Amino acid sequence: MPEGTDDPRLSAEGELALARLALDEGDLQHAADHLAGAIAYAPTMPEVHEALAHLAARAESVLDLFPLDQHPFIGTVVARAHLLAAAGRPGDGLELLAAATGHAPGEDWAGVPWVSAPELAAQLDPDQIARALMQVCAGVPDPVPEQAREPLWPYLRLARHAVAAHPRHGLLLGAASALARRVGAITLAVDWASQGARELPSKLSEVWLGYAYRSAGRIDEALAALRRAVAYDPDDLSVYADIAGTLADHGRLDEALTWVDRALARDPTFDCAVHTGHRLRYRRDGDLAHLVALADFARDHPDDSHEHNDLAECCHGQPWLGRVPPATEAVVAALRQLARADEPAGEGRLWLSGLEPPSALRALLTAVPALSLAVERIPAPDPREPRRPVTHRLWRYDGTTPVPAVGAPSDSAVERIRRLAHPAWPHPPAAYDAAVGLATVTLDDLLGLLAYPPPPPATELGRTLAEHDPALWTRSVQVWTCLGLLHHHTDEPWPESTRRRVLLDLVWGVEDWTTEAALFALVTAAWVDPSVRTEVARVAAERLADAVEVAQGRPVSIRRSLAWLVLATPQAEPAAVATARRVLAQRPAGRPVPRQRRFGQLWGRMWRRLTRHG
C-alpha cells in the first residue's frame, strides 16, 4: 500500500495529473503506472476510472501495461481487474478484486458499480463467484469488526444477486453464508447455509451451517451440524477441534475434551487438537504444565497448519506469563499521583519508615531531583546488601540513597530499549523471541539500562505510562533488558555463560525490581530450553524462600511478585508452589508510609494523602 500521505484523495489527484500528462505525451506505460498509484489511493474515485478507460482506448493491449509479476503492486492488480471486467471478463476481474481485499481488507476495492450490478451474477459461473467469496472470507476475521465492514458490502450485494440467480447452487450458498456471517448478517447466513446443506449435502455444507448456527447462538443446532460434518469425513480432525472449542465456550469442558481426545487418538500430532487440548486442560485445572507442554509442542512443530493463539489466550493478562505486575511500593503510589498532578513538584524531604527497593527510590528521585530522603530505621537484614555474594553489583548506597554502581548506557542502547520495552507480551517464548533485537547490545550497556532506565518514548504507550504509571515503564525497561541478557553471547554454553552469571547476580543482588526482572528472564529461559528447567526451578524456589524468611523481620515489597514468578516457572518445585500460593493468599502487608516536609510548591491532593507534614 502507498505510504506517507495524510490525504489519499489529494495523493490520487496528484497521480492522476501525472497520468494525464503521460497520456498527452503518448507515454502509456508511465500513464499506467501513475493510474495504478491513483487507484491504490482512491479505488472508487470516478475520475481515476475515466482515465483508465481513456488509457484502454489508446492502448492496443492495455492489460500488458498492468502485468501480474511475482510481487505485483496492489494498484496494478485492482486496475487490471477493472480492465478485465470492461473487456468482458468480469469473473477474472472479480477474482483479482477478491485477492486485493484478502491482502488489504480495509480498502474499498469492490465499491464500484459493476461489482454490485444485479446482472453480473447471472453472467458468471456460480463456482467462480463462490471461489471469489471464499477468497474474501479467507482474508478477513470472523466476525469482522463492525467499523470495518463497509468495504465488504459490495461482496454481500453480489452474494444476494448470485443466490437469486443461482438459488440451488450449494457451494455458492455456503460461501455466501460464510461472508454474511462475517459481516453480521446472521439471519441471512443461517438461511443460506440451511438451503446450501439441503442442496448439497456434504461435510463443507454442514460446517458452514454449524458456524452460522453458532454465530446465531443456536448452539445445540450448531453442534448437531458439526457432528454431521464428522460423519461425512471422520478424518477431518479440524472439525473435532471446532466441536471441542464450541463446547468449551459454553462451559462443557468435559465433553469438549472427549472430542479432543478422539482427534488425538487418530493423530497425536494434529496441531489444532493439541493446542485446543492444552488450552482446555489449563482452563479446567490451572496446571502450568499444560501451557509448558503447549509451548514445547509449538517449538518442535514450527510448520503447523495455521497460526494458533491458544497459548497467548491462556497467558493474557496473567502476572509474568503475559504482563509486568505493577509495583506496590509506597513511593510508587506517590509517584503515580505526582504524575497526575497539575503542577510540577518542588523541593522537599520525604520520610520513610523503611527503605524501599533502589529502583523505586531512583524513579522518584529522578522525577523530583530536589527531593531528599530520610529513613526512620534500617531493619535487619540490611536491604542495602546483596542477599548472596555477587560479582556484578548494580547498586551502592550513599547512606540511605541508592546510587548506580554501573555506568550510564549509550544512546544507541537507549534507542533500542525505547523501541522494544512494553508492559505486556503474548507469552514468555514470544517475549524471548522479541528480545533478540538486544543481542548485540554490550553487557555494560545492558547493566546501564537497568540502573538508568530512559524516559518513555513520545508514543501513545509512552505518554499513557508517563501520565498514569511511570514506574511501570521503568519496570518494563528492566524486564526487556534482562530478556536481552538472555541473548548475550549465546555461543557460550549455558552453565559457564556470562548471561547466566549476570542474571544470577541480579537475582541475588540487592532486593530490587531488577531481582524480579532477572528471575523472569531465567524463567523465560526455562520456557524455551528444557535443559535449564531444573536449575531455574531451584533458583526460583530459593529466591522466594529467602524473601519469605526476610519478610519475618521487615517488609519485602517484591515478595508477592516472586510468588507469581514461581507459579510461572516450568517444573516448579511443589513445595515452592505451595509457598507461593500461601503468599498470594495473604493480604498484602502494610507498606512504609511516606511523609513530606515541603519547601516548595504543593504536590497535589493525592500526594498529601500519602504524606504527613513534618
Coordinates of C-alpha atoms in Angstrom, one line a residue:
M1 CA 0.0 0.0 0.0
P2 CA 1.1 3.6 -0.6
E3 CA 2.7 5.3 2.4
G4 CA 3.5 8.7 3.6
T5 CA 0.2 10.6 2.9
D6 CA -2.4 12.1 5.1
D7 CA -4.9 12.8 2.3
P8 CA -5.4 9.8 0.0
R9 CA -7.6 11.7 -2.4
L10 CA -5.1 14.5 -2.7
S11 CA -2.4 11.9 -3.5
A12 CA -4.7 10.2 -6.0
E13 CA -5.3 13.5 -7.7
G14 CA -1.5 14.1 -8.0
E15 CA -1.0 10.6 -9.5
L16 CA -4.0 11.3 -11.9
A17 CA -2.4 14.6 -13.0
L18 CA 0.8 12.8 -13.8
A19 CA -1.0 10.0 -15.6
R20 CA -2.8 12.6 -17.8
L21 CA 0.5 14.3 -18.7
A22 CA 1.9 10.9 -19.7
L23 CA -1.1 10.2 -21.8
D24 CA -0.8 13.5 -23.6
E25 CA 2.8 12.7 -24.3
G26 CA 1.9 9.2 -25.5
D27 CA 3.9 7.5 -22.8
L28 CA 1.3 4.8 -22.0
Q29 CA 3.4 2.8 -19.6
H30 CA 4.1 5.8 -17.3
A31 CA 0.4 6.7 -17.5
A32 CA -0.5 3.1 -16.4
D33 CA 2.0 3.3 -13.5
H34 CA 0.5 6.5 -12.3
L35 CA -3.1 5.3 -12.6
A36 CA -2.1 2.2 -10.6
G37 CA -0.9 4.6 -7.9
A38 CA -4.0 6.7 -8.1
I39 CA -6.4 3.7 -7.8
A40 CA -4.4 2.4 -4.8
Y41 CA -5.0 5.7 -3.1
A42 CA -8.7 6.2 -4.1
P43 CA -10.1 2.9 -5.5
T44 CA -13.6 4.3 -6.1
M45 CA -12.7 7.8 -7.5
P46 CA -14.7 8.2 -10.7
E47 CA -12.0 10.4 -12.4
V48 CA -9.5 7.6 -12.0
H49 CA -11.8 5.1 -13.7
E50 CA -12.5 7.6 -16.5
A51 CA -8.7 7.9 -17.1
L52 CA -8.3 4.2 -17.0
A53 CA -11.0 3.9 -19.8
H54 CA -9.1 6.6 -21.8
L55 CA -5.9 4.6 -21.5
A56 CA -7.7 1.4 -22.6
A57 CA -9.0 3.2 -25.7
R58 CA -5.4 4.4 -26.5
A59 CA -3.5 1.1 -26.0
E60 CA -3.6 -1.9 -28.3
S61 CA -3.1 -4.3 -25.4
V62 CA -3.9 -2.4 -22.2
L63 CA -3.6 -5.5 -20.0
D64 CA 0.1 -5.7 -20.9
L65 CA 0.6 -2.3 -19.2
F66 CA -0.6 -3.9 -15.8
P67 CA 1.3 -7.2 -15.6
L68 CA 1.0 -9.6 -12.7
D69 CA 4.6 -10.4 -11.9
Q70 CA 5.8 -12.2 -8.8
H71 CA 5.0 -9.4 -6.4
P72 CA 2.6 -7.1 -8.1
F73 CA 1.7 -3.7 -6.7
I74 CA -1.9 -3.8 -5.4
G75 CA -2.9 -0.8 -7.5
T76 CA -1.8 -2.7 -10.6
V77 CA -3.9 -5.7 -9.5
V78 CA -7.0 -3.6 -9.0
A79 CA -6.6 -1.6 -12.2
R80 CA -6.2 -4.9 -14.2
A81 CA -9.4 -6.2 -12.5
H82 CA -11.4 -3.3 -13.8
L83 CA -9.9 -3.6 -17.3
L84 CA -10.8 -7.3 -17.4
A85 CA -14.4 -6.5 -16.4
A86 CA -14.5 -3.8 -19.1
A87 CA -13.1 -6.3 -21.6
G88 CA -15.9 -8.8 -21.0
R89 CA -14.1 -10.9 -18.4
P90 CA -15.8 -9.8 -15.2
G91 CA -15.2 -13.2 -13.5
D92 CA -11.5 -12.9 -13.8
G93 CA -11.7 -9.3 -12.7
L94 CA -13.7 -10.3 -9.6
E95 CA -11.1 -12.9 -8.6
L96 CA -8.4 -10.2 -8.7
L97 CA -10.5 -7.8 -6.6
A98 CA -11.1 -10.6 -4.1
A99 CA -7.4 -11.1 -3.9
A100 CA -6.8 -7.4 -3.3
T101 CA -9.4 -7.5 -0.5
G102 CA -7.8 -10.5 1.1
H103 CA -4.5 -8.6 1.1
A104 CA -5.8 -5.3 2.3
P105 CA -9.4 -5.8 3.6
G106 CA -9.8 -2.3 4.9
E107 CA -9.9 -0.7 1.4
D108 CA -13.0 -0.4 -0.7
W109 CA -11.6 -2.2 -3.7
A110 CA -15.0 -3.6 -4.8
G111 CA -17.1 -0.4 -4.3
V112 CA -17.6 0.2 -8.0
P113 CA -20.9 -0.1 -10.0
W114 CA -20.0 -3.2 -12.0
V115 CA -19.5 -5.4 -8.9
S116 CA -22.9 -4.5 -7.4
A117 CA -24.8 -4.7 -10.7
P118 CA -27.7 -7.2 -10.4
E119 CA -26.9 -8.6 -13.9
L120 CA -23.3 -9.5 -13.1
A121 CA -24.3 -12.6 -11.1
A122 CA -26.3 -14.1 -13.9
Q123 CA -23.4 -13.7 -16.3
L124 CA -20.9 -15.5 -14.1
D125 CA -20.3 -19.2 -13.3
P126 CA -21.6 -19.7 -9.8
D127 CA -18.5 -21.7 -9.0
Q128 CA -16.4 -18.7 -9.8
I129 CA -18.5 -16.4 -7.6
A130 CA -18.2 -18.9 -4.8
R131 CA -14.4 -19.0 -5.1
A132 CA -14.2 -15.3 -5.0
L133 CA -16.4 -15.1 -1.9
M134 CA -14.3 -17.7 -0.2
Q135 CA -11.2 -15.8 -1.0
V136 CA -12.6 -12.7 0.6
C137 CA -13.6 -14.7 3.7
A138 CA -10.1 -16.2 4.0
G139 CA -8.6 -12.7 4.3
V140 CA -10.9 -11.2 7.0
P141 CA -11.6 -12.0 10.6
D142 CA -14.7 -13.9 11.8
P143 CA -16.6 -11.7 12.7
V144 CA -15.3 -8.6 11.0
P145 CA -15.4 -5.6 13.5
E146 CA -18.5 -3.5 12.8
Q147 CA -16.5 -0.4 11.9
A148 CA -14.5 -2.4 9.3
R149 CA -17.4 -3.9 7.4
E150 CA -18.2 -1.2 4.8
P151 CA -15.6 -2.4 2.2
L152 CA -17.3 -5.8 2.2
W153 CA -20.8 -4.6 1.5
P154 CA -20.3 -4.8 -2.3
Y155 CA -19.5 -8.5 -1.9
L156 CA -22.6 -9.1 0.2
R157 CA -24.7 -7.4 -2.5
L158 CA -23.0 -9.6 -5.1
A159 CA -23.8 -12.7 -2.9
R160 CA -27.5 -11.6 -2.7
H161 CA -27.7 -11.3 -6.5
A162 CA -25.8 -14.6 -7.0
V163 CA -28.2 -16.5 -4.7
A164 CA -31.1 -15.0 -6.5
A165 CA -29.6 -16.0 -9.9
H166 CA -28.5 -19.5 -8.8
P167 CA -30.8 -20.5 -5.9
R168 CA -29.9 -24.2 -5.9
H169 CA -26.1 -24.0 -6.1
G170 CA -25.0 -25.5 -2.8
L171 CA -21.4 -24.3 -2.9
L172 CA -22.4 -20.7 -3.6
L173 CA -25.0 -20.8 -0.9
G174 CA -22.4 -21.9 1.7
A175 CA -19.8 -19.4 0.6
A176 CA -22.4 -16.6 0.7
S177 CA -23.4 -17.7 4.2
A178 CA -19.7 -17.5 5.3
L179 CA -19.5 -14.0 4.1
A180 CA -22.8 -13.0 5.6
R181 CA -21.8 -14.4 8.9
R182 CA -18.6 -12.4 9.0
V183 CA -20.3 -9.1 8.3
G184 CA -23.1 -9.6 10.9
A185 CA -25.9 -10.7 8.6
I186 CA -26.6 -13.7 10.8
T187 CA -30.2 -14.5 9.9
L188 CA -29.2 -14.4 6.2
A189 CA -26.2 -16.6 7.0
V190 CA -28.4 -19.2 8.6
D191 CA -30.9 -19.2 5.8
W192 CA -28.3 -19.5 3.1
A193 CA -26.4 -22.2 4.9
S194 CA -29.6 -24.2 5.6
Q195 CA -30.5 -24.0 2.0
G196 CA -27.0 -25.0 0.9
A197 CA -27.0 -28.1 3.1
R198 CA -30.2 -29.2 1.5
E199 CA -29.0 -28.6 -2.0
L200 CA -25.5 -30.0 -1.5
P201 CA -25.4 -32.5 1.4
S202 CA -21.7 -32.6 2.4
K203 CA -19.1 -32.0 5.1
L204 CA -18.4 -28.5 4.0
S205 CA -22.1 -27.5 3.8
E206 CA -22.6 -28.8 7.4
V207 CA -19.6 -26.9 8.6
W208 CA -20.9 -23.7 7.1
L209 CA -24.3 -24.4 8.7
G210 CA -22.7 -25.2 12.1
Y211 CA -20.8 -21.9 12.0
A212 CA -23.9 -20.0 11.1
Y213 CA -25.9 -21.6 13.9
R214 CA -23.1 -20.9 16.3
S215 CA -23.0 -17.2 15.4
A216 CA -26.7 -17.1 15.9
G217 CA -26.4 -18.5 19.4
R218 CA -28.2 -21.8 18.4
I219 CA -25.5 -24.0 20.0
D220 CA -27.2 -27.4 20.0
E221 CA -28.1 -27.0 16.3
A222 CA -24.5 -25.9 15.6
L223 CA -23.1 -29.0 17.4
A224 CA -25.5 -31.2 15.5
A225 CA -24.4 -29.8 12.2
L226 CA -20.7 -30.2 13.1
R227 CA -21.3 -33.8 14.2
R228 CA -22.9 -34.5 10.8
A229 CA -19.8 -33.0 9.2
V230 CA -17.7 -35.5 11.1
A231 CA -19.9 -38.3 9.9
Y232 CA -19.2 -37.2 6.3
D233 CA -15.5 -37.2 6.9
P234 CA -14.2 -38.8 10.2
D235 CA -10.6 -38.0 9.2
D236 CA -11.0 -34.2 9.1
L237 CA -9.8 -33.6 12.6
S238 CA -10.2 -29.8 12.4
V239 CA -14.0 -30.3 12.8
Y240 CA -13.3 -32.2 16.1
A241 CA -11.4 -29.2 17.3
D242 CA -14.2 -26.9 16.3
I243 CA -16.7 -29.0 18.2
A244 CA -14.4 -29.0 21.3
G245 CA -14.0 -25.2 21.1
T246 CA -17.7 -24.7 20.8
L247 CA -18.5 -26.9 23.8
A248 CA -15.8 -25.3 25.9
D249 CA -17.0 -21.8 25.1
H250 CA -20.3 -22.8 26.6
G251 CA -18.9 -24.4 29.8
R252 CA -19.0 -28.0 28.7
L253 CA -15.3 -28.7 29.2
D254 CA -15.5 -32.4 29.9
E255 CA -17.4 -33.0 26.6
A256 CA -15.0 -30.8 24.8
L257 CA -12.0 -32.8 26.0
T258 CA -13.6 -36.0 24.8
W259 CA -13.6 -34.6 21.3
V260 CA -10.0 -33.5 21.7
D261 CA -9.1 -37.0 22.8
R262 CA -10.9 -38.5 19.9
A263 CA -8.9 -36.4 17.5
L264 CA -5.6 -37.1 19.3
A265 CA -6.3 -40.8 19.2
R266 CA -6.4 -40.6 15.4
D267 CA -3.3 -38.3 15.2
P268 CA -1.4 -37.4 18.3
T269 CA 0.4 -34.6 16.4
F270 CA -2.6 -32.9 14.9
D271 CA -1.9 -29.3 15.8
C272 CA -5.4 -27.9 16.3
A273 CA -6.3 -30.7 18.7
V274 CA -3.0 -30.4 20.6
H275 CA -3.4 -26.6 21.0
T276 CA -7.1 -26.8 21.9
G277 CA -6.5 -29.7 24.3
H278 CA -3.7 -28.0 26.3
R279 CA -5.7 -24.8 26.5
L280 CA -8.9 -26.5 27.7
R281 CA -7.0 -28.6 30.3
Y282 CA -5.3 -25.5 31.6
R283 CA -8.8 -23.9 31.9
R284 CA -10.0 -26.9 33.8
D285 CA -7.3 -27.2 36.4
G286 CA -4.9 -24.3 36.0
D287 CA -1.8 -26.5 35.9
L288 CA 1.0 -24.6 34.2
A289 CA 2.4 -27.9 32.8
H290 CA -0.3 -27.8 30.1
L291 CA 1.0 -24.4 28.9
V292 CA 4.6 -25.5 29.0
A293 CA 3.8 -28.6 27.1
L294 CA 1.9 -26.5 24.5
A295 CA 5.0 -24.2 24.2
D296 CA 7.2 -27.3 23.7
F297 CA 4.9 -28.6 21.0
A298 CA 4.9 -25.3 19.2
R299 CA 8.7 -25.1 19.3
D300 CA 9.0 -28.7 18.0
H301 CA 6.4 -28.2 15.3
P302 CA 7.1 -24.9 13.6
D303 CA 5.2 -25.8 10.5
D304 CA 1.7 -26.0 12.0
S305 CA -1.3 -25.9 9.6
H306 CA -2.1 -22.3 10.7
E307 CA -1.3 -19.8 13.4
H308 CA -2.7 -20.7 16.8
N309 CA -3.4 -18.2 19.7
D310 CA -4.2 -20.7 22.5
L311 CA -1.0 -20.1 24.4
A312 CA -1.4 -16.3 24.2
E313 CA -5.1 -16.6 25.2
C314 CA -4.1 -18.5 28.4
C315 CA -1.3 -16.2 29.3
H316 CA -3.1 -12.9 28.5
G317 CA -3.2 -10.6 31.5
Q318 CA -1.6 -13.0 33.9
P319 CA 1.3 -11.7 36.1
W320 CA 4.6 -12.6 34.4
L321 CA 3.0 -15.0 31.9
G322 CA 1.7 -12.1 29.9
R323 CA 2.5 -8.8 31.7
V324 CA 4.6 -7.0 34.2
P325 CA 2.9 -6.8 37.5
P326 CA 2.6 -3.2 38.8
A327 CA 4.8 -2.0 41.6
T328 CA 3.4 -1.9 45.1
E329 CA 5.8 0.3 47.0
A330 CA 4.6 3.4 48.9
V331 CA 6.9 5.7 47.0
V332 CA 5.5 4.4 43.7
A333 CA 2.0 5.2 44.8
A334 CA 3.2 8.7 45.5
L335 CA 5.0 8.8 42.1
R336 CA 1.7 7.9 40.3
Q337 CA -0.2 10.7 42.0
L338 CA 2.7 13.1 41.2
A339 CA 2.5 12.2 37.5
R340 CA -1.2 13.2 37.5
A341 CA -0.6 16.5 39.4
D342 CA -1.4 19.7 37.6
E343 CA 1.7 21.4 38.9
P344 CA 5.3 20.2 39.0
A345 CA 6.7 19.2 42.3
G346 CA 9.1 21.4 44.2
E347 CA 11.8 20.5 46.6
G348 CA 11.1 18.7 49.8
R349 CA 12.0 16.0 52.2
L350 CA 10.4 12.5 52.3
W351 CA 10.4 10.4 55.4
L352 CA 10.1 6.6 55.0
S353 CA 9.5 4.2 57.8
G354 CA 11.7 1.7 56.0
L355 CA 14.0 1.5 53.0
E356 CA 12.3 0.5 49.7
P357 CA 13.9 -1.0 46.5
P358 CA 16.6 1.2 44.9
S359 CA 14.8 1.2 41.5
A360 CA 11.6 2.6 43.2
L361 CA 13.5 5.3 45.1
R362 CA 15.5 6.2 42.0
A363 CA 12.3 6.6 40.0
L364 CA 11.0 9.0 42.5
L365 CA 14.3 10.9 42.8
T366 CA 14.6 11.2 39.0
A367 CA 11.1 12.7 38.9
V368 CA 11.8 15.0 41.8
P369 CA 15.5 15.8 41.8
A370 CA 15.3 18.3 44.6
L371 CA 13.7 15.7 46.9
S372 CA 15.8 14.4 49.9
L373 CA 15.1 11.2 51.6
A374 CA 15.1 10.4 55.3
V375 CA 14.6 6.8 56.5
E376 CA 13.5 6.2 60.1
R377 CA 15.4 3.0 60.5
I378 CA 17.2 0.3 58.7
P379 CA 15.7 -3.1 59.7
A380 CA 17.7 -6.3 59.6
P381 CA 18.6 -7.9 57.4
D382 CA 20.0 -4.7 55.8
P383 CA 18.2 -4.2 52.4
R384 CA 21.2 -2.3 51.1
E385 CA 23.3 -5.5 51.0
P386 CA 23.0 -8.4 48.4
R387 CA 21.3 -11.5 49.5
R388 CA 24.3 -13.6 48.4
P389 CA 27.8 -12.7 47.4
V390 CA 27.7 -11.4 43.8
T391 CA 30.3 -10.2 41.2
H392 CA 28.1 -7.7 39.3
R393 CA 26.7 -5.1 41.7
L394 CA 24.1 -2.8 40.3
W395 CA 23.7 -0.5 43.3
R396 CA 25.7 1.1 46.0
Y397 CA 24.4 3.4 48.7
D398 CA 25.3 6.9 49.9
G399 CA 23.8 6.4 53.4
T400 CA 20.2 5.5 52.5
T401 CA 20.3 7.0 49.0
P402 CA 20.7 4.4 46.2
V403 CA 23.4 5.2 43.6
P404 CA 24.0 3.2 40.4
A405 CA 27.3 1.2 40.6
V406 CA 27.4 1.0 36.8
G407 CA 27.8 3.5 34.0
A408 CA 25.0 5.0 32.0
P409 CA 24.1 3.3 28.8
S410 CA 24.9 4.5 25.3
D411 CA 22.5 6.4 23.2
S412 CA 22.1 3.5 20.8
A413 CA 21.2 1.2 23.6
V414 CA 18.7 3.7 24.9
E415 CA 17.1 4.0 21.5
R416 CA 16.8 0.2 21.1
I417 CA 15.2 -0.4 24.5
R418 CA 12.7 2.5 23.9
R419 CA 11.6 0.8 20.8
L420 CA 11.2 -2.6 22.4
A421 CA 10.0 -2.1 26.0
H422 CA 6.4 -2.8 26.7
P423 CA 4.5 -3.9 29.8
A424 CA 2.8 -6.9 28.1
W425 CA 3.7 -9.8 25.8
P426 CA 1.8 -12.7 24.3
H427 CA 3.6 -15.4 26.3
P428 CA 7.2 -16.0 27.6
P429 CA 8.5 -17.7 24.4
A430 CA 7.2 -14.7 22.3
A431 CA 8.9 -12.3 24.7
Y432 CA 12.2 -14.2 24.3
D433 CA 12.0 -14.1 20.5
A434 CA 11.2 -10.3 20.5
A435 CA 14.2 -9.5 22.7
V436 CA 16.6 -10.8 20.1
G437 CA 16.9 -7.2 19.0
L438 CA 19.1 -6.6 22.0
A439 CA 21.6 -9.4 21.2
T440 CA 24.3 -7.0 20.1
V441 CA 24.0 -4.6 23.0
T442 CA 27.1 -4.7 25.2
L443 CA 27.0 -6.0 28.7
D444 CA 27.9 -2.6 30.1
D445 CA 25.0 -1.0 28.2
L446 CA 22.6 -3.7 29.4
L447 CA 23.6 -3.1 33.0
G448 CA 23.4 0.6 32.5
L449 CA 19.9 0.3 31.2
L450 CA 18.8 -1.4 34.4
A451 CA 20.2 1.4 36.6
Y452 CA 19.5 4.3 34.3
P453 CA 16.1 3.5 32.6
P454 CA 15.4 6.2 30.0
P455 CA 12.2 8.2 29.9
P456 CA 9.4 6.7 27.9
P457 CA 9.2 7.5 24.2
A458 CA 6.8 10.1 22.7
T459 CA 4.3 7.4 21.7
E460 CA 0.8 6.7 22.8
L461 CA 2.1 4.0 25.1
G462 CA 4.9 6.2 26.4
R463 CA 2.5 9.1 27.1
T464 CA 0.0 6.9 28.8
L465 CA 2.6 5.4 31.2
A466 CA 4.2 8.7 31.9
E467 CA 0.8 10.1 32.8
H468 CA -0.6 7.2 34.8
D469 CA 2.2 4.9 36.0
P470 CA 5.8 6.0 35.3
A471 CA 7.1 3.1 37.5
L472 CA 5.6 0.6 35.1
W473 CA 7.7 2.0 32.2
T474 CA 10.8 1.6 34.4
R475 CA 9.9 -2.0 35.2
S476 CA 9.2 -2.7 31.6
V477 CA 12.7 -1.4 30.6
Q478 CA 14.3 -3.6 33.2
V479 CA 12.3 -6.7 32.2
W480 CA 13.2 -6.4 28.5
T481 CA 16.8 -5.6 29.3
C482 CA 17.1 -8.8 31.3
L483 CA 15.4 -10.6 28.4
G484 CA 18.1 -9.1 26.2
L485 CA 20.7 -10.6 28.6
L486 CA 19.4 -14.0 27.6
H487 CA 20.7 -13.3 24.0
H488 CA 24.1 -12.1 25.2
H489 CA 26.9 -14.3 23.8
T490 CA 24.6 -17.2 23.1
D491 CA 27.6 -19.1 21.7
E492 CA 28.7 -19.6 25.3
P493 CA 27.4 -22.9 26.9
W494 CA 24.7 -22.0 29.4
P495 CA 26.4 -23.5 32.6
E496 CA 29.5 -21.3 32.1
S497 CA 27.9 -18.4 30.3
T498 CA 28.1 -14.7 31.1
R499 CA 24.4 -14.3 30.7
R500 CA 23.7 -17.0 33.3
R501 CA 26.2 -15.5 35.8
V502 CA 25.0 -11.9 35.4
L503 CA 21.3 -12.9 35.8
L504 CA 22.0 -14.9 38.9
D505 CA 24.0 -12.0 40.3
L506 CA 20.9 -9.8 39.7
V507 CA 18.6 -12.3 41.3
W508 CA 20.7 -12.4 44.5
G509 CA 21.8 -8.8 44.5
V510 CA 20.2 -6.0 46.4
E511 CA 16.5 -6.6 46.8
D512 CA 15.1 -4.7 43.8
W513 CA 12.8 -4.6 40.8
T514 CA 15.8 -5.9 38.9
T515 CA 15.6 -9.0 41.1
E516 CA 12.1 -9.7 39.6
A517 CA 13.2 -8.8 36.1
A518 CA 16.3 -11.1 36.2
L519 CA 14.3 -14.0 37.7
F520 CA 11.7 -13.6 34.9
A521 CA 14.5 -13.8 32.3
L522 CA 15.6 -17.1 33.9
V523 CA 12.0 -18.3 34.0
T524 CA 11.7 -17.4 30.3
A525 CA 14.9 -19.3 29.6
A526 CA 13.3 -22.4 31.2
W527 CA 10.3 -22.0 28.9
V528 CA 12.4 -22.1 25.7
D529 CA 15.1 -24.5 26.9
P530 CA 14.0 -27.6 28.8
S531 CA 17.6 -28.4 29.8
V532 CA 17.7 -25.4 32.3
R533 CA 14.3 -26.1 33.9
T534 CA 15.6 -28.0 37.0
E535 CA 18.1 -25.3 37.8
V536 CA 15.7 -22.4 37.2
A537 CA 13.0 -24.1 39.3
R538 CA 15.6 -24.4 42.2
V539 CA 16.6 -20.7 41.9
A540 CA 13.0 -19.6 41.9
A541 CA 12.2 -21.7 44.9
E542 CA 15.3 -20.5 46.8
R543 CA 14.7 -16.8 46.0
L544 CA 11.1 -17.0 47.2
A545 CA 12.1 -18.9 50.3
D546 CA 14.6 -16.2 51.1
A547 CA 12.1 -13.4 50.6
V548 CA 9.6 -15.2 52.9
E549 CA 12.3 -15.6 55.6
V550 CA 13.3 -12.0 55.3
A551 CA 9.7 -10.9 55.5
Q552 CA 9.5 -12.2 59.0
G553 CA 11.7 -9.3 60.1
R554 CA 10.9 -6.5 57.7
P555 CA 8.6 -5.8 54.7
V556 CA 9.7 -7.3 51.3
S557 CA 7.7 -5.4 48.7
I558 CA 8.7 -7.8 45.9
R559 CA 7.6 -11.0 47.7
R560 CA 4.2 -11.4 46.0
S561 CA 5.8 -10.8 42.6
L562 CA 8.3 -13.5 43.4
A563 CA 5.4 -15.8 44.2
W564 CA 3.8 -15.1 40.9
L565 CA 7.2 -15.9 39.2
V566 CA 7.3 -19.3 40.9
L567 CA 3.9 -20.1 39.6
A568 CA 5.1 -19.1 36.1
T569 CA 8.2 -21.4 36.3
P570 CA 8.2 -24.6 34.3
Q571 CA 8.6 -27.7 36.5
A572 CA 8.4 -25.5 39.6
E573 CA 9.2 -27.4 42.9
P574 CA 5.9 -28.5 44.6
A575 CA 7.0 -27.0 47.9
A576 CA 7.7 -23.7 46.3
V577 CA 4.4 -23.7 44.6
A578 CA 2.7 -24.3 47.9
T579 CA 4.6 -21.4 49.4
A580 CA 3.8 -19.2 46.5
R581 CA 0.1 -19.9 46.9
R582 CA 0.2 -19.2 50.7
V583 CA 2.0 -15.8 50.0
L584 CA -0.6 -14.8 47.4
A585 CA -3.5 -15.9 49.7
Q586 CA -2.3 -13.5 52.4
R587 CA -3.4 -9.9 52.4
P588 CA -0.6 -7.5 51.2
A589 CA 1.4 -6.4 54.2
G590 CA 1.4 -2.8 55.3
R591 CA 3.7 -0.6 53.2
P592 CA 6.1 2.0 54.5
V593 CA 4.2 5.3 54.8
P594 CA 6.0 8.3 53.4
R595 CA 5.6 11.8 54.8
Q596 CA 6.7 15.1 53.4
R597 CA 8.2 18.3 54.7
R598 CA 7.6 20.7 51.8
F599 CA 9.7 23.6 51.0
G600 CA 8.3 24.5 47.5
Q601 CA 5.0 24.1 45.7
L602 CA 2.2 21.7 46.6
W603 CA 2.4 18.3 45.1
G604 CA -1.3 17.7 44.7
R605 CA -4.1 16.4 46.9
M606 CA -3.2 12.7 46.4
W607 CA 0.4 13.3 47.2
R608 CA -0.6 14.9 50.5
R609 CA -2.8 11.9 51.3
L610 CA 0.3 9.7 51.1
T611 CA 2.4 12.0 53.2
R612 CA 2.3 13.7 56.5
H613 CA 3.8 17.1 57.4
G614 CA 6.9 17.3 59.5

